[in-house]
C-alpha atoms as a printed R data frame, in Angstrom:
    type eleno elety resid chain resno      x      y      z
1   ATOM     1    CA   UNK     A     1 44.225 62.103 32.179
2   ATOM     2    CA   UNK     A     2 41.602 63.165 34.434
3   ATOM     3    CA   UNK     A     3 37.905 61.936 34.800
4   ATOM     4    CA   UNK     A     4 34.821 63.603 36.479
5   ATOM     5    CA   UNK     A     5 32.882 61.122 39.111
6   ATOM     6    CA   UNK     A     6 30.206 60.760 36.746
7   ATOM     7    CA   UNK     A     7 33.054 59.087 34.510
8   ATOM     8    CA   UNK     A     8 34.315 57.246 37.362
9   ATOM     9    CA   UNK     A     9 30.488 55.575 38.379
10  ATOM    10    CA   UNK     A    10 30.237 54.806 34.784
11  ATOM    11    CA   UNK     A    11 33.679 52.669 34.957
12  ATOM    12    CA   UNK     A    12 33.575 51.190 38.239
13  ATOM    13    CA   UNK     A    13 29.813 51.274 39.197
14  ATOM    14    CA   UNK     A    14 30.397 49.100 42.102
15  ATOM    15    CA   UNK     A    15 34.200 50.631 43.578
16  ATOM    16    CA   UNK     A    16 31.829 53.860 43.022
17  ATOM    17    CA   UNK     A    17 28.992 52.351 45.082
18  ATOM    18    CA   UNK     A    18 31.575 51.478 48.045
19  ATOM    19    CA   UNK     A    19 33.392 54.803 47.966
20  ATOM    20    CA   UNK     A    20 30.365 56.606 48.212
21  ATOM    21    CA   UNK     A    21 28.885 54.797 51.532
22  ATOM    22    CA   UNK     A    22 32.766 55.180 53.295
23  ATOM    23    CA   UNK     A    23 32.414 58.489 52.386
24  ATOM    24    CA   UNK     A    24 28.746 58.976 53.354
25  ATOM    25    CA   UNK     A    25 29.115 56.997 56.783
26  ATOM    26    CA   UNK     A    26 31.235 59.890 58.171
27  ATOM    27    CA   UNK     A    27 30.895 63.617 58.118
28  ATOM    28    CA   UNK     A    28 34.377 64.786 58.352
29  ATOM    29    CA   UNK     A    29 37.531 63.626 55.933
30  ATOM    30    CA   UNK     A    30 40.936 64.169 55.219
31  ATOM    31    CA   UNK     A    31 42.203 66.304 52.854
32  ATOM    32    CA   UNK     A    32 45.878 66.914 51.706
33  ATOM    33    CA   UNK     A    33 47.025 69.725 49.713
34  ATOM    34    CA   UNK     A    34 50.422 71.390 48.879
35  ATOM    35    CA   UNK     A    35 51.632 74.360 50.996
36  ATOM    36    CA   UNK     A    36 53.428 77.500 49.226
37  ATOM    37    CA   UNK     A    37 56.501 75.629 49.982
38  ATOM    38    CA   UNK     A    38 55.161 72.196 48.566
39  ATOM    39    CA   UNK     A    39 55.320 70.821 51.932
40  ATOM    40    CA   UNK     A    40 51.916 68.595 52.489
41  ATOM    41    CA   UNK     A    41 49.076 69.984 54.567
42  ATOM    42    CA   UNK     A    42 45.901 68.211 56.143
43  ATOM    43    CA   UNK     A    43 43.219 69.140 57.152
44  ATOM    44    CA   UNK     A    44 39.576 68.300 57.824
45  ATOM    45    CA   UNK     A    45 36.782 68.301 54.963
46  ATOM    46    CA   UNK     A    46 32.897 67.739 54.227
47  ATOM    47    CA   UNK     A    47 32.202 66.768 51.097
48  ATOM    48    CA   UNK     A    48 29.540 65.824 48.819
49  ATOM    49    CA   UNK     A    49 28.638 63.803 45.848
50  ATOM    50    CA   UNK     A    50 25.913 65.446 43.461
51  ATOM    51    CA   UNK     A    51 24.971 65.442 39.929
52  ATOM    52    CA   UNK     A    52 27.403 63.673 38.586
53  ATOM    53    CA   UNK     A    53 30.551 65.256 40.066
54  ATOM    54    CA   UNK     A    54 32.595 64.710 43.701
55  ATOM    55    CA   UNK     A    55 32.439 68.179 45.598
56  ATOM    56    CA   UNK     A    56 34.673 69.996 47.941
57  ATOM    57    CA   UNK     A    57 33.103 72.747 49.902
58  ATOM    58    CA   UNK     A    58 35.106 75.246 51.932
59  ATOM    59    CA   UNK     A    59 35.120 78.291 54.185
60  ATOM    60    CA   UNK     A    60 36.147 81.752 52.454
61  ATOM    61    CA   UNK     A    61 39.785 82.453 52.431
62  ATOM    62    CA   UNK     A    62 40.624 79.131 54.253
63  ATOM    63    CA   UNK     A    63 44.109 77.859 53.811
64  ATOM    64    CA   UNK     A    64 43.019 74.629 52.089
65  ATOM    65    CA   UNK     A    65 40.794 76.850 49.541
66  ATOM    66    CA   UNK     A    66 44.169 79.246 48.687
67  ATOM    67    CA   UNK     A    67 46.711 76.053 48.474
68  ATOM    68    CA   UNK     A    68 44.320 74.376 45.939
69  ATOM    69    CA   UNK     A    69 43.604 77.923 44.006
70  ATOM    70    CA   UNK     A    70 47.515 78.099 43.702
71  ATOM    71    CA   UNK     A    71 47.785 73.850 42.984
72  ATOM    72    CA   UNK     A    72 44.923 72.109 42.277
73  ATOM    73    CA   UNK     A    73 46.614 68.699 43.766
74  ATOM    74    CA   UNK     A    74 44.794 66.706 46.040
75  ATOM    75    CA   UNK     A    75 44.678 63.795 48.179
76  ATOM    76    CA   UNK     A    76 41.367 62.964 50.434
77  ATOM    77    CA   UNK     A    77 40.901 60.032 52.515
78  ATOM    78    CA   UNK     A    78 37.382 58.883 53.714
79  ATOM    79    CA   UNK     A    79 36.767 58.854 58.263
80  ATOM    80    CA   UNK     A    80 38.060 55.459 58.741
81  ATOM    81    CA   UNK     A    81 35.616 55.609 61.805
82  ATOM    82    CA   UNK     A    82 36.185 54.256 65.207
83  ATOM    83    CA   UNK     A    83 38.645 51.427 65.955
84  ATOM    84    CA   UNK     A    84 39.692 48.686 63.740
85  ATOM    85    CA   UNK     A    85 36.829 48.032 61.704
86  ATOM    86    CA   UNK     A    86 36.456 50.281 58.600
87  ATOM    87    CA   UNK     A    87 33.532 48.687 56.856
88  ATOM    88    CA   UNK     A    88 33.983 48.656 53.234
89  ATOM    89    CA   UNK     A    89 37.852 49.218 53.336
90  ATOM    90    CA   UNK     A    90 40.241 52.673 53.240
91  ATOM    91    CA   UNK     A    91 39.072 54.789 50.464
92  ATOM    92    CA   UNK     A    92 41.532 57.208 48.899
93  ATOM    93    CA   UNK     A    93 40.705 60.064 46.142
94  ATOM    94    CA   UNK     A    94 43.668 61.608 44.079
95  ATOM    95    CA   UNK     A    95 42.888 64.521 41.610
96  ATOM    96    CA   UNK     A    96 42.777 68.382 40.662
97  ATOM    97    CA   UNK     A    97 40.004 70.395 42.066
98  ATOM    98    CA   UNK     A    98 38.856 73.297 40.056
99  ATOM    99    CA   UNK     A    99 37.120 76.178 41.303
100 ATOM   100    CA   UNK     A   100 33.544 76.798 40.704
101 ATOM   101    CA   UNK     A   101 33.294 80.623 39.392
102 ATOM   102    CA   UNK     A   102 29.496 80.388 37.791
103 ATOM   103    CA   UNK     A   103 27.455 82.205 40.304
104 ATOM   104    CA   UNK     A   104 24.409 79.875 38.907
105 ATOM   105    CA   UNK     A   105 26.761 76.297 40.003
106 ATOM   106    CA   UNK     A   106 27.139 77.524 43.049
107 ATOM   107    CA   UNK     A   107 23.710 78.698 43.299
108 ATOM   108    CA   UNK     A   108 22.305 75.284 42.530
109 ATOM   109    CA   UNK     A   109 24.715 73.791 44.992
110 ATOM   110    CA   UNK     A   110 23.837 76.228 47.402
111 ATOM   111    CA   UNK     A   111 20.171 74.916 46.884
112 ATOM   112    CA   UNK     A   112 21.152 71.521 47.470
113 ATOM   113    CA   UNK     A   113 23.556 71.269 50.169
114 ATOM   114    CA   UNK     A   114 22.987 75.016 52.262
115 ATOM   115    CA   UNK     A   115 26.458 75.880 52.994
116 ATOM   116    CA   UNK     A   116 27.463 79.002 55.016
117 ATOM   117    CA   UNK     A   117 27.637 81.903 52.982
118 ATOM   118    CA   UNK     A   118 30.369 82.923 51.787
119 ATOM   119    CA   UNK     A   119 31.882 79.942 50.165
120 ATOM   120    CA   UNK     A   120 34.503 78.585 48.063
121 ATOM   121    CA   UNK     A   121 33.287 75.608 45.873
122 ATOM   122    CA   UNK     A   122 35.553 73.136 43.718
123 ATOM   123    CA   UNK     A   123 34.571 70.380 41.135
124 ATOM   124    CA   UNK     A   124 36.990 67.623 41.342
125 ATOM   125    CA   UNK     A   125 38.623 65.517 38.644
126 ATOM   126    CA   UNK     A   126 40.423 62.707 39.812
127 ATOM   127    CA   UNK     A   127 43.607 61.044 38.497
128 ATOM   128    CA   UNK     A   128 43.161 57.929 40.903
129 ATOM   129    CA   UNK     A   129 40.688 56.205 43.176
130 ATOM   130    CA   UNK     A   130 42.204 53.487 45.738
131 ATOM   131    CA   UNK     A   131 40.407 51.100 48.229
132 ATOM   132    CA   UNK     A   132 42.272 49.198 50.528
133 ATOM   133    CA   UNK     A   133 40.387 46.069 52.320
134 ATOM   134    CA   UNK     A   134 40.955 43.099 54.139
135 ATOM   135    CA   UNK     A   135 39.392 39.429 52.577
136 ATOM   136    CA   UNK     A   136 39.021 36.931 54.657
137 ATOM   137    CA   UNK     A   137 40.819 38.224 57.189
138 ATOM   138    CA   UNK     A   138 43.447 36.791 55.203
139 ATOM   139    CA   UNK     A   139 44.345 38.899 52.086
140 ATOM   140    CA   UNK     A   140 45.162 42.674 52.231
141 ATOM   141    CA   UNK     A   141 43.240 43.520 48.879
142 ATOM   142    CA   UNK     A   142 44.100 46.766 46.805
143 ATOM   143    CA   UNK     A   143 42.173 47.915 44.395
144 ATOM   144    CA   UNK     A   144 43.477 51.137 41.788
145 ATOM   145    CA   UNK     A   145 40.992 52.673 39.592
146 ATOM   146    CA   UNK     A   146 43.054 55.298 37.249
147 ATOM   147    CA   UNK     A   147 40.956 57.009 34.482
148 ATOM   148    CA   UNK     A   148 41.392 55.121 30.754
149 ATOM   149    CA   UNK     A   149 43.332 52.071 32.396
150 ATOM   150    CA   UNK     A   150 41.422 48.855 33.809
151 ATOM   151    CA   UNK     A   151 40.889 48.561 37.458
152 ATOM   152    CA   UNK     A   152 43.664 46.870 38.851
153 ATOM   153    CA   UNK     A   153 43.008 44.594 42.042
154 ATOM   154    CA   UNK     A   154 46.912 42.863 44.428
155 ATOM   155    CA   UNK     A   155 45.944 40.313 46.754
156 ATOM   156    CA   UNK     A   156 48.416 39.858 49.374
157 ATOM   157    CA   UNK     A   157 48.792 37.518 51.899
């Protein structure tokens, strides 16, 4: 099951809120993908959140666009920022991102955001939303956010 992050904000309005400003307090991210070989690759990603739906944005013919045209499967992890502070927690998105073919989607996009030209352009649907935070500065909190099943929140000591 896979949900849009439009269907995620509806959900979780406030994880949504918090993922948003890690994300938005950094330029650059992580993103995973699989290799031919299914052997993990990283690598560094903008991204953007717009109308409804979390964006990935890439260069034409990068290797991160061709892994996730042949696998969709993705792992990104917000700029945990300089030294030991990460304000609002660790922030991890797990999903499939699907190309965007319509030349009028990526126009509009285009509009908004004014990405190099040529570009590849994928609409995410995520399978899993994490935060990791610290309460406290006693409790290691973990909150999971999987489409269809309640928001699950450990508290460890």
């Amino acid at each position: 099951m896979t949900a849009n992050w439009a269907a995620f904000t509806e959900a979780e309005p406030d994880l949504a809120r918090t993922a948003e400003e890690r994300f938005g307090a950094f330029t650059h991210h992580v993103l995973a993908t699989l290799r031919k070989d299914g052997s993990p690759r990283t690598t560094g990603l903008e991204v953007r959140f717009l109308n409804g739906e979390l964006w990935l944005g890439m260069m034409p013919d990068s290797l991160k666009a061709l892994d996730l045209r042949r696998d969709p499967r993705f792992a990104l992890q917000a700029n945990p920022g300089e030294g030991q502070s990460m304000g609002g927690g660790d922030v991890r998105i797990a999903g499939r991102a699907i190309e965007v073919e319509d030349p009028k989607q990526k126009a509009a996009y285009g509009e908004e955001v004014e990405p190099p030209e040529p570009f590849h352009l994928f609409r995410t649907e995520l399978t899993e939303v994490v935060r990791t935070y610290v309460e406290d500065d006693k409790y290691l909190v973990v909150q999971i956010w999987q489409p269809g099943v309640p928001l699950r929140t450990i508290k460890r000591t």
